[in-house]
Amino acid sequence: MKSAWFVVAIAGMILSSGCLEPPAVERQDDLPTYICRRAPVAPLIDGKADDRAWLRADRARLVLADGSGEPVQATTFRALWTDRHLYILFECVDDDVWAGYTRHDDKLYEQEVVEVFLNENGDRKAYVEIEVSPNNATFDALILNPGGGKRFKGLLDYECEGLQTAV
């Protein structure tokens, strides 16, 4: 069985809007919770899961997007933070790892990727989407989703400053 590891470091500037107190929003109470622990030392961004910093992070197993259960091939993730960055490690079991796109902001979402959706206040109306392919190509966008059946809009010119990835 082949495995692919995706390590993603995300610049802290996208994690905070600069507000001391987040605005009141309609939160989705049915969302799962993950406790992201502070890393005493930042993990290396080298595409490997063996850095000691990752021992501090809880492993969570992902489920199918429709909530119907676990995928045939497991994907787990771990996350850590420092004052400046959020670190996310994906461990993906995949019998047939493939990816055709190689350039930043190619349509990676049409192929195999891991995806991170960052929504600071939990309202699902505006979020940063980051994707990493098995060949370490990246895609980032700011997504505006007004809800109520209206189409969402992807601001594809958005750039996640400081994004570092390794596979």
Short mmCIF file of N, CA and C in Angstrom, two decimals:
data_model
loop_
_atom_site.label_atom_id
_atom_site.label_comp_id
_atom_site.label_asym_id
_atom_site.label_seq_id
_atom_site.Cartn_x
_atom_site.Cartn_y
_atom_site.Cartn_z
N MET A 1 0.84 -1.18 0.00
CA MET A 1 0.00 0.00 0.00
C MET A 1 0.89 1.24 0.00
N LYS A 2 0.60 2.19 -0.86
CA LYS A 2 1.36 3.44 -0.92
C LYS A 2 0.75 4.45 0.04
N SER A 3 1.59 5.33 0.53
CA SER A 3 1.10 6.41 1.39
C SER A 3 1.67 7.72 0.88
N ALA A 4 0.92 8.77 1.07
CA ALA A 4 1.40 10.11 0.75
C ALA A 4 1.20 10.96 1.98
N TRP A 5 2.20 11.77 2.33
CA TRP A 5 2.09 12.68 3.46
C TRP A 5 2.10 14.10 2.95
N PHE A 6 1.20 14.89 3.45
CA PHE A 6 1.11 16.28 3.06
C PHE A 6 1.29 17.13 4.31
N VAL A 7 2.28 17.98 4.33
CA VAL A 7 2.48 18.88 5.45
C VAL A 7 2.28 20.30 4.94
N VAL A 8 1.41 21.03 5.60
CA VAL A 8 1.08 22.37 5.15
C VAL A 8 1.30 23.35 6.30
N ALA A 9 2.06 24.41 6.05
CA ALA A 9 2.19 25.50 7.02
C ALA A 9 1.50 26.71 6.44
N ILE A 10 0.69 27.36 7.24
CA ILE A 10 -0.10 28.47 6.75
C ILE A 10 0.23 29.71 7.56
N ALA A 11 0.50 30.79 6.89
CA ALA A 11 0.86 32.04 7.57
C ALA A 11 -0.25 32.48 8.51
N GLY A 12 0.15 32.94 9.68
CA GLY A 12 -0.81 33.33 10.70
C GLY A 12 -1.68 34.51 10.33
N MET A 13 -1.27 35.30 9.35
CA MET A 13 -2.06 36.49 9.02
C MET A 13 -3.46 36.13 8.52
N ILE A 14 -3.67 34.95 8.02
CA ILE A 14 -5.02 34.60 7.56
C ILE A 14 -5.88 34.06 8.69
N LEU A 15 -5.28 33.85 9.86
CA LEU A 15 -6.03 33.29 10.97
C LEU A 15 -6.71 34.34 11.83
N SER A 16 -6.35 35.57 11.65
CA SER A 16 -6.89 36.61 12.51
C SER A 16 -7.25 37.84 11.69
N SER A 17 -8.41 38.36 11.96
CA SER A 17 -8.84 39.55 11.25
C SER A 17 -8.34 40.82 11.93
N GLY A 18 -7.68 40.67 13.05
CA GLY A 18 -7.20 41.83 13.79
C GLY A 18 -8.21 42.29 14.84
N CYS A 19 -9.37 41.68 14.89
CA CYS A 19 -10.37 42.03 15.89
C CYS A 19 -10.04 41.32 17.21
N LEU A 20 -10.28 42.00 18.31
CA LEU A 20 -10.06 41.37 19.60
C LEU A 20 -11.21 40.44 19.94
N GLU A 21 -12.38 40.76 19.44
CA GLU A 21 -13.55 39.95 19.74
C GLU A 21 -14.26 39.64 18.43
N PRO A 22 -14.48 38.33 18.12
CA PRO A 22 -15.14 38.02 16.86
C PRO A 22 -16.59 38.48 16.88
N PRO A 23 -17.12 38.84 15.71
CA PRO A 23 -18.51 39.29 15.65
C PRO A 23 -19.46 38.13 15.94
N ALA A 24 -20.65 38.48 16.41
CA ALA A 24 -21.67 37.46 16.67
C ALA A 24 -22.14 36.90 15.32
N VAL A 25 -22.15 35.58 15.21
CA VAL A 25 -22.58 34.94 13.97
C VAL A 25 -23.41 33.71 14.31
N GLU A 26 -24.15 33.24 13.32
CA GLU A 26 -24.85 31.97 13.46
C GLU A 26 -23.84 30.86 13.31
N ARG A 27 -23.60 30.14 14.37
CA ARG A 27 -22.63 29.06 14.34
C ARG A 27 -23.34 27.74 14.05
N GLN A 28 -22.64 26.84 13.43
CA GLN A 28 -23.16 25.51 13.15
C GLN A 28 -22.77 24.61 14.31
N ASP A 29 -23.70 24.28 15.19
CA ASP A 29 -23.40 23.47 16.37
C ASP A 29 -23.11 22.02 16.04
N ASP A 30 -23.44 21.58 14.83
CA ASP A 30 -23.22 20.19 14.47
C ASP A 30 -21.81 19.93 13.95
N LEU A 31 -20.96 20.96 13.91
CA LEU A 31 -19.61 20.78 13.41
C LEU A 31 -18.75 20.04 14.44
N PRO A 32 -17.89 19.15 13.98
CA PRO A 32 -16.99 18.47 14.92
C PRO A 32 -15.97 19.47 15.48
N THR A 33 -15.40 19.14 16.62
CA THR A 33 -14.43 19.99 17.27
C THR A 33 -13.07 19.31 17.29
N TYR A 34 -12.04 20.07 17.01
CA TYR A 34 -10.66 19.59 17.10
C TYR A 34 -9.88 20.60 17.94
N ILE A 35 -9.18 20.12 18.94
CA ILE A 35 -8.37 21.01 19.77
C ILE A 35 -6.98 21.08 19.18
N CYS A 36 -6.64 22.25 18.69
CA CYS A 36 -5.34 22.50 18.07
C CYS A 36 -4.39 23.00 19.16
N ARG A 37 -3.35 22.23 19.41
CA ARG A 37 -2.43 22.55 20.50
C ARG A 37 -1.30 23.47 20.04
N ARG A 38 -0.80 24.23 20.99
CA ARG A 38 0.33 25.12 20.72
C ARG A 38 1.61 24.28 20.62
N ALA A 39 2.41 24.57 19.62
CA ALA A 39 3.68 23.88 19.43
C ALA A 39 4.77 24.67 20.14
N PRO A 40 5.52 24.03 21.03
CA PRO A 40 6.62 24.76 21.67
C PRO A 40 7.71 25.14 20.67
N VAL A 41 7.86 24.33 19.64
CA VAL A 41 8.80 24.57 18.55
C VAL A 41 8.07 24.22 17.25
N ALA A 42 8.23 25.03 16.25
CA ALA A 42 7.56 24.77 14.96
C ALA A 42 8.09 23.48 14.33
N PRO A 43 7.20 22.67 13.77
CA PRO A 43 7.67 21.46 13.08
C PRO A 43 8.35 21.83 11.76
N LEU A 44 9.25 20.97 11.32
CA LEU A 44 9.87 21.16 10.01
C LEU A 44 8.83 20.93 8.92
N ILE A 45 8.90 21.72 7.87
CA ILE A 45 8.00 21.54 6.74
C ILE A 45 8.79 20.75 5.70
N ASP A 46 8.75 19.42 5.85
CA ASP A 46 9.57 18.56 5.00
C ASP A 46 8.80 17.39 4.40
N GLY A 47 7.48 17.35 4.60
CA GLY A 47 6.69 16.28 4.03
C GLY A 47 6.77 14.98 4.81
N LYS A 48 7.32 15.01 6.01
CA LYS A 48 7.44 13.81 6.83
C LYS A 48 6.68 14.02 8.13
N ALA A 49 6.21 12.92 8.68
CA ALA A 49 5.43 12.99 9.91
C ALA A 49 6.27 12.65 11.13
N ASP A 50 7.60 12.66 11.01
CA ASP A 50 8.44 12.18 12.10
C ASP A 50 9.02 13.29 12.99
N ASP A 51 8.68 14.54 12.76
CA ASP A 51 9.18 15.63 13.60
C ASP A 51 8.58 15.49 15.01
N ARG A 52 9.40 15.70 16.02
CA ARG A 52 8.95 15.56 17.41
C ARG A 52 7.76 16.47 17.74
N ALA A 53 7.68 17.61 17.09
CA ALA A 53 6.58 18.54 17.38
C ALA A 53 5.22 17.88 17.13
N TRP A 54 5.14 16.98 16.16
CA TRP A 54 3.85 16.35 15.84
C TRP A 54 3.37 15.41 16.93
N LEU A 55 4.25 14.97 17.84
CA LEU A 55 3.84 14.12 18.95
C LEU A 55 2.85 14.84 19.86
N ARG A 56 2.90 16.16 19.89
CA ARG A 56 2.01 16.97 20.74
C ARG A 56 0.61 17.09 20.14
N ALA A 57 0.48 16.85 18.86
CA ALA A 57 -0.80 17.06 18.17
C ALA A 57 -1.65 15.79 18.17
N ASP A 58 -2.93 15.95 18.50
CA ASP A 58 -3.87 14.83 18.43
C ASP A 58 -4.13 14.47 16.98
N ARG A 59 -4.27 13.20 16.69
CA ARG A 59 -4.59 12.72 15.35
C ARG A 59 -6.11 12.58 15.24
N ALA A 60 -6.67 13.09 14.15
CA ALA A 60 -8.11 12.98 13.89
C ALA A 60 -8.31 12.29 12.55
N ARG A 61 -9.27 11.39 12.52
CA ARG A 61 -9.56 10.65 11.29
C ARG A 61 -10.69 11.35 10.55
N LEU A 62 -10.48 11.61 9.27
CA LEU A 62 -11.50 12.30 8.48
C LEU A 62 -12.58 11.32 8.02
N VAL A 63 -13.77 11.83 7.79
CA VAL A 63 -14.89 11.05 7.31
C VAL A 63 -15.30 11.57 5.94
N LEU A 64 -16.20 10.86 5.28
CA LEU A 64 -16.69 11.28 3.97
C LEU A 64 -17.41 12.63 4.09
N ALA A 65 -17.31 13.45 3.07
CA ALA A 65 -17.87 14.80 3.09
C ALA A 65 -19.38 14.81 3.36
N ASP A 66 -20.09 13.76 2.93
CA ASP A 66 -21.54 13.73 3.15
C ASP A 66 -21.90 13.18 4.53
N GLY A 67 -20.89 12.84 5.33
CA GLY A 67 -21.13 12.37 6.69
C GLY A 67 -21.56 10.92 6.80
N SER A 68 -21.50 10.18 5.71
CA SER A 68 -22.02 8.80 5.69
C SER A 68 -21.06 7.76 6.25
N GLY A 69 -19.89 8.16 6.69
CA GLY A 69 -18.96 7.20 7.28
C GLY A 69 -17.53 7.48 6.89
N GLU A 70 -16.69 6.48 7.13
CA GLU A 70 -15.27 6.62 6.85
C GLU A 70 -14.95 6.17 5.42
N PRO A 71 -13.97 6.79 4.80
CA PRO A 71 -13.57 6.38 3.45
C PRO A 71 -12.89 5.01 3.49
N VAL A 72 -12.81 4.37 2.34
CA VAL A 72 -12.16 3.06 2.24
C VAL A 72 -10.69 3.17 2.61
N GLN A 73 -10.03 4.22 2.16
CA GLN A 73 -8.63 4.47 2.48
C GLN A 73 -8.55 5.66 3.43
N ALA A 74 -7.93 5.45 4.56
CA ALA A 74 -7.95 6.43 5.64
C ALA A 74 -7.14 7.69 5.33
N THR A 75 -7.65 8.82 5.81
CA THR A 75 -6.92 10.08 5.84
C THR A 75 -7.03 10.61 7.26
N THR A 76 -5.88 10.94 7.84
CA THR A 76 -5.88 11.56 9.16
C THR A 76 -5.19 12.91 9.07
N PHE A 77 -5.44 13.75 10.05
CA PHE A 77 -4.73 15.02 10.09
C PHE A 77 -4.37 15.33 11.53
N ARG A 78 -3.37 16.19 11.66
CA ARG A 78 -2.96 16.75 12.94
C ARG A 78 -2.71 18.23 12.71
N ALA A 79 -2.89 19.04 13.74
CA ALA A 79 -2.67 20.47 13.60
C ALA A 79 -1.99 21.03 14.85
N LEU A 80 -1.15 22.01 14.63
CA LEU A 80 -0.45 22.73 15.69
C LEU A 80 -0.44 24.21 15.34
N TRP A 81 -0.17 25.06 16.32
CA TRP A 81 -0.04 26.48 16.03
C TRP A 81 1.10 27.07 16.84
N THR A 82 1.65 28.15 16.29
CA THR A 82 2.60 28.99 17.00
C THR A 82 2.05 30.42 16.92
N ASP A 83 2.75 31.36 17.45
CA ASP A 83 2.27 32.74 17.39
C ASP A 83 2.14 33.24 15.96
N ARG A 84 2.86 32.66 15.03
CA ARG A 84 2.89 33.16 13.65
C ARG A 84 2.23 32.26 12.63
N HIS A 85 2.10 30.96 12.91
CA HIS A 85 1.65 30.02 11.88
C HIS A 85 0.70 28.95 12.41
N LEU A 86 -0.06 28.41 11.49
CA LEU A 86 -0.85 27.21 11.72
C LEU A 86 -0.20 26.11 10.90
N TYR A 87 -0.01 24.94 11.49
CA TYR A 87 0.62 23.81 10.81
C TYR A 87 -0.38 22.67 10.74
N ILE A 88 -0.52 22.10 9.56
CA ILE A 88 -1.46 21.00 9.38
C ILE A 88 -0.74 19.87 8.67
N LEU A 89 -0.87 18.68 9.22
CA LEU A 89 -0.25 17.49 8.66
C LEU A 89 -1.36 16.54 8.23
N PHE A 90 -1.36 16.16 6.98
CA PHE A 90 -2.27 15.13 6.48
C PHE A 90 -1.48 13.86 6.25
N GLU A 91 -2.03 12.73 6.64
CA GLU A 91 -1.47 11.42 6.31
C GLU A 91 -2.55 10.69 5.53
N CYS A 92 -2.27 10.44 4.26
CA CYS A 92 -3.26 9.88 3.36
C CYS A 92 -2.80 8.52 2.86
N VAL A 93 -3.62 7.51 3.07
CA VAL A 93 -3.34 6.20 2.49
C VAL A 93 -4.01 6.19 1.12
N ASP A 94 -3.25 5.83 0.10
CA ASP A 94 -3.77 5.88 -1.26
C ASP A 94 -3.05 4.83 -2.10
N ASP A 95 -3.81 3.89 -2.65
CA ASP A 95 -3.23 2.82 -3.48
C ASP A 95 -2.78 3.31 -4.84
N ASP A 96 -3.27 4.47 -5.26
CA ASP A 96 -2.96 4.97 -6.60
C ASP A 96 -2.78 6.49 -6.54
N VAL A 97 -1.65 6.95 -6.03
CA VAL A 97 -1.39 8.38 -5.90
C VAL A 97 -1.10 8.95 -7.28
N TRP A 98 -1.83 10.01 -7.66
CA TRP A 98 -1.61 10.63 -8.96
C TRP A 98 -2.00 12.10 -8.91
N ALA A 99 -1.41 12.86 -9.79
CA ALA A 99 -1.74 14.28 -9.93
C ALA A 99 -1.16 14.76 -11.25
N GLY A 100 -1.93 15.49 -12.00
CA GLY A 100 -1.46 16.00 -13.29
C GLY A 100 -1.05 17.46 -13.25
N TYR A 101 -1.77 18.25 -12.48
CA TYR A 101 -1.48 19.67 -12.43
C TYR A 101 -0.19 19.92 -11.64
N THR A 102 0.57 20.92 -12.09
CA THR A 102 1.86 21.20 -11.45
C THR A 102 2.06 22.66 -11.06
N ARG A 103 1.20 23.56 -11.56
CA ARG A 103 1.39 24.99 -11.30
C ARG A 103 0.48 25.49 -10.18
N HIS A 104 0.95 26.52 -9.48
CA HIS A 104 0.16 27.17 -8.45
C HIS A 104 -1.15 27.70 -9.05
N ASP A 105 -2.22 27.45 -8.37
CA ASP A 105 -3.58 27.87 -8.73
C ASP A 105 -4.14 27.18 -9.97
N ASP A 106 -3.53 26.06 -10.41
CA ASP A 106 -4.19 25.20 -11.38
C ASP A 106 -5.48 24.68 -10.74
N LYS A 107 -6.34 24.04 -11.50
CA LYS A 107 -7.62 23.53 -10.99
C LYS A 107 -7.40 22.21 -10.22
N LEU A 108 -6.64 22.31 -9.14
CA LEU A 108 -6.29 21.13 -8.36
C LEU A 108 -7.52 20.39 -7.85
N TYR A 109 -8.59 21.11 -7.55
CA TYR A 109 -9.82 20.53 -7.01
C TYR A 109 -10.44 19.51 -7.94
N GLU A 110 -9.99 19.42 -9.18
CA GLU A 110 -10.49 18.42 -10.12
C GLU A 110 -9.75 17.09 -9.99
N GLN A 111 -8.71 17.06 -9.18
CA GLN A 111 -7.89 15.85 -9.02
C GLN A 111 -7.68 15.56 -7.54
N GLU A 112 -6.76 14.65 -7.25
CA GLU A 112 -6.48 14.29 -5.86
C GLU A 112 -5.78 15.44 -5.14
N VAL A 113 -6.34 15.83 -4.00
CA VAL A 113 -5.77 16.89 -3.17
C VAL A 113 -6.17 16.65 -1.72
N VAL A 114 -5.49 17.35 -0.83
CA VAL A 114 -6.01 17.56 0.52
C VAL A 114 -6.43 19.02 0.55
N GLU A 115 -7.48 19.30 1.31
CA GLU A 115 -8.03 20.65 1.34
C GLU A 115 -8.17 21.12 2.78
N VAL A 116 -7.92 22.41 2.97
CA VAL A 116 -8.12 23.06 4.26
C VAL A 116 -9.06 24.23 4.02
N PHE A 117 -10.09 24.33 4.85
CA PHE A 117 -11.03 25.44 4.77
C PHE A 117 -10.94 26.19 6.10
N LEU A 118 -10.50 27.43 6.06
CA LEU A 118 -10.33 28.23 7.27
C LEU A 118 -11.39 29.30 7.33
N ASN A 119 -12.25 29.19 8.35
CA ASN A 119 -13.35 30.12 8.54
C ASN A 119 -13.28 30.61 9.99
N GLU A 120 -12.77 31.80 10.17
CA GLU A 120 -12.44 32.31 11.49
C GLU A 120 -13.61 32.29 12.48
N ASN A 121 -14.80 32.62 12.04
CA ASN A 121 -15.90 32.73 12.99
C ASN A 121 -16.94 31.63 12.88
N GLY A 122 -16.74 30.66 12.00
CA GLY A 122 -17.62 29.50 11.94
C GLY A 122 -18.94 29.70 11.22
N ASP A 123 -19.11 30.80 10.50
CA ASP A 123 -20.40 31.04 9.84
C ASP A 123 -20.48 30.46 8.43
N ARG A 124 -19.38 29.96 7.90
CA ARG A 124 -19.29 29.34 6.57
C ARG A 124 -19.60 30.31 5.43
N LYS A 125 -19.59 31.60 5.68
CA LYS A 125 -19.93 32.57 4.64
C LYS A 125 -18.72 33.14 3.91
N ALA A 126 -17.58 33.17 4.56
CA ALA A 126 -16.34 33.62 3.92
C ALA A 126 -15.22 32.79 4.51
N TYR A 127 -14.48 32.14 3.64
CA TYR A 127 -13.41 31.28 4.14
C TYR A 127 -12.27 31.21 3.15
N VAL A 128 -11.10 30.87 3.68
CA VAL A 128 -9.93 30.66 2.85
C VAL A 128 -9.86 29.18 2.54
N GLU A 129 -9.67 28.86 1.28
CA GLU A 129 -9.53 27.46 0.85
C GLU A 129 -8.10 27.26 0.36
N ILE A 130 -7.45 26.24 0.90
CA ILE A 130 -6.09 25.89 0.49
C ILE A 130 -6.07 24.43 0.12
N GLU A 131 -5.49 24.13 -1.03
CA GLU A 131 -5.38 22.74 -1.51
C GLU A 131 -3.92 22.44 -1.83
N VAL A 132 -3.53 21.19 -1.57
CA VAL A 132 -2.19 20.72 -1.89
C VAL A 132 -2.34 19.38 -2.60
N SER A 133 -1.68 19.25 -3.74
CA SER A 133 -1.75 18.00 -4.51
C SER A 133 -0.59 17.08 -4.13
N PRO A 134 -0.66 15.82 -4.53
CA PRO A 134 0.44 14.89 -4.23
C PRO A 134 1.78 15.31 -4.82
N ASN A 135 1.78 16.13 -5.86
CA ASN A 135 3.06 16.60 -6.42
C ASN A 135 3.43 17.98 -5.88
N ASN A 136 2.79 18.39 -4.79
CA ASN A 136 3.08 19.63 -4.06
C ASN A 136 2.68 20.90 -4.80
N ALA A 137 1.78 20.81 -5.76
CA ALA A 137 1.20 22.01 -6.35
C ALA A 137 0.17 22.56 -5.34
N THR A 138 -0.01 23.88 -5.32
CA THR A 138 -0.93 24.50 -4.37
C THR A 138 -2.00 25.34 -5.07
N PHE A 139 -3.12 25.48 -4.41
CA PHE A 139 -4.23 26.32 -4.85
C PHE A 139 -4.71 27.05 -3.61
N ASP A 140 -4.92 28.35 -3.72
CA ASP A 140 -5.50 29.10 -2.62
C ASP A 140 -6.51 30.10 -3.17
N ALA A 141 -7.57 30.30 -2.41
CA ALA A 141 -8.62 31.23 -2.83
C ALA A 141 -9.39 31.71 -1.61
N LEU A 142 -9.98 32.87 -1.74
CA LEU A 142 -10.92 33.37 -0.74
C LEU A 142 -12.31 33.10 -1.30
N ILE A 143 -13.11 32.38 -0.56
CA ILE A 143 -14.44 31.99 -1.02
C ILE A 143 -15.49 32.80 -0.27
N LEU A 144 -16.40 33.41 -1.02
CA LEU A 144 -17.53 34.14 -0.45
C LEU A 144 -18.78 33.33 -0.73
N ASN A 145 -19.47 32.94 0.32
CA ASN A 145 -20.64 32.08 0.21
C ASN A 145 -21.81 32.73 0.95
N PRO A 146 -22.65 33.46 0.24
CA PRO A 146 -23.73 34.17 0.91
C PRO A 146 -24.80 33.26 1.50
N GLY A 147 -24.87 32.01 1.06
CA GLY A 147 -25.87 31.08 1.58
C GLY A 147 -27.24 31.34 0.97
N GLY A 148 -28.24 30.68 1.51
CA GLY A 148 -29.61 30.87 1.04
C GLY A 148 -29.80 30.44 -0.40
N GLY A 149 -29.03 29.47 -0.87
CA GLY A 149 -29.16 29.00 -2.24
C GLY A 149 -28.44 29.84 -3.27
N LYS A 150 -27.81 30.94 -2.84
CA LYS A 150 -27.07 31.79 -3.78
C LYS A 150 -25.72 31.15 -4.08
N ARG A 151 -25.22 31.37 -5.29
CA ARG A 151 -23.92 30.82 -5.70
C ARG A 151 -22.78 31.46 -4.94
N PHE A 152 -21.82 30.63 -4.59
CA PHE A 152 -20.63 31.18 -3.96
C PHE A 152 -19.70 31.74 -5.01
N LYS A 153 -18.80 32.60 -4.56
CA LYS A 153 -17.86 33.25 -5.46
C LYS A 153 -16.45 32.98 -4.95
N GLY A 154 -15.59 32.52 -5.84
CA GLY A 154 -14.20 32.28 -5.49
C GLY A 154 -13.33 33.42 -5.98
N LEU A 155 -12.64 34.08 -5.06
CA LEU A 155 -11.71 35.14 -5.42
C LEU A 155 -10.35 34.48 -5.63
N LEU A 156 -10.08 34.12 -6.88
CA LEU A 156 -8.91 33.31 -7.21
C LEU A 156 -7.61 34.10 -7.19
N ASP A 157 -7.68 35.41 -7.17
CA ASP A 157 -6.47 36.23 -7.09
C ASP A 157 -5.89 36.26 -5.67
N TYR A 158 -6.64 35.76 -4.71
CA TYR A 158 -6.17 35.73 -3.32
C TYR A 158 -4.88 34.92 -3.23
N GLU A 159 -3.93 35.41 -2.45
CA GLU A 159 -2.67 34.68 -2.23
C GLU A 159 -2.44 34.57 -0.72
N CYS A 160 -2.26 33.37 -0.27
CA CYS A 160 -1.96 33.10 1.13
C CYS A 160 -0.46 33.35 1.35
N GLU A 161 -0.13 34.56 1.80
CA GLU A 161 1.27 34.93 2.00
C GLU A 161 1.92 34.01 3.02
N GLY A 162 3.12 33.54 2.70
CA GLY A 162 3.86 32.70 3.63
C GLY A 162 3.52 31.23 3.56
N LEU A 163 2.64 30.84 2.66
CA LEU A 163 2.25 29.42 2.54
C LEU A 163 3.48 28.59 2.21
N GLN A 164 3.70 27.55 2.98
CA GLN A 164 4.78 26.59 2.73
C GLN A 164 4.18 25.20 2.74
N THR A 165 4.57 24.38 1.79
CA THR A 165 4.07 23.00 1.77
C THR A 165 5.21 22.05 1.41
N ALA A 166 5.02 20.82 1.79
CA ALA A 166 5.95 19.75 1.40
C ALA A 166 5.16 18.46 1.36
N VAL A 167 5.49 17.61 0.42
CA VAL A 167 4.81 16.32 0.29
C VAL A 167 5.85 15.24 0.38
#
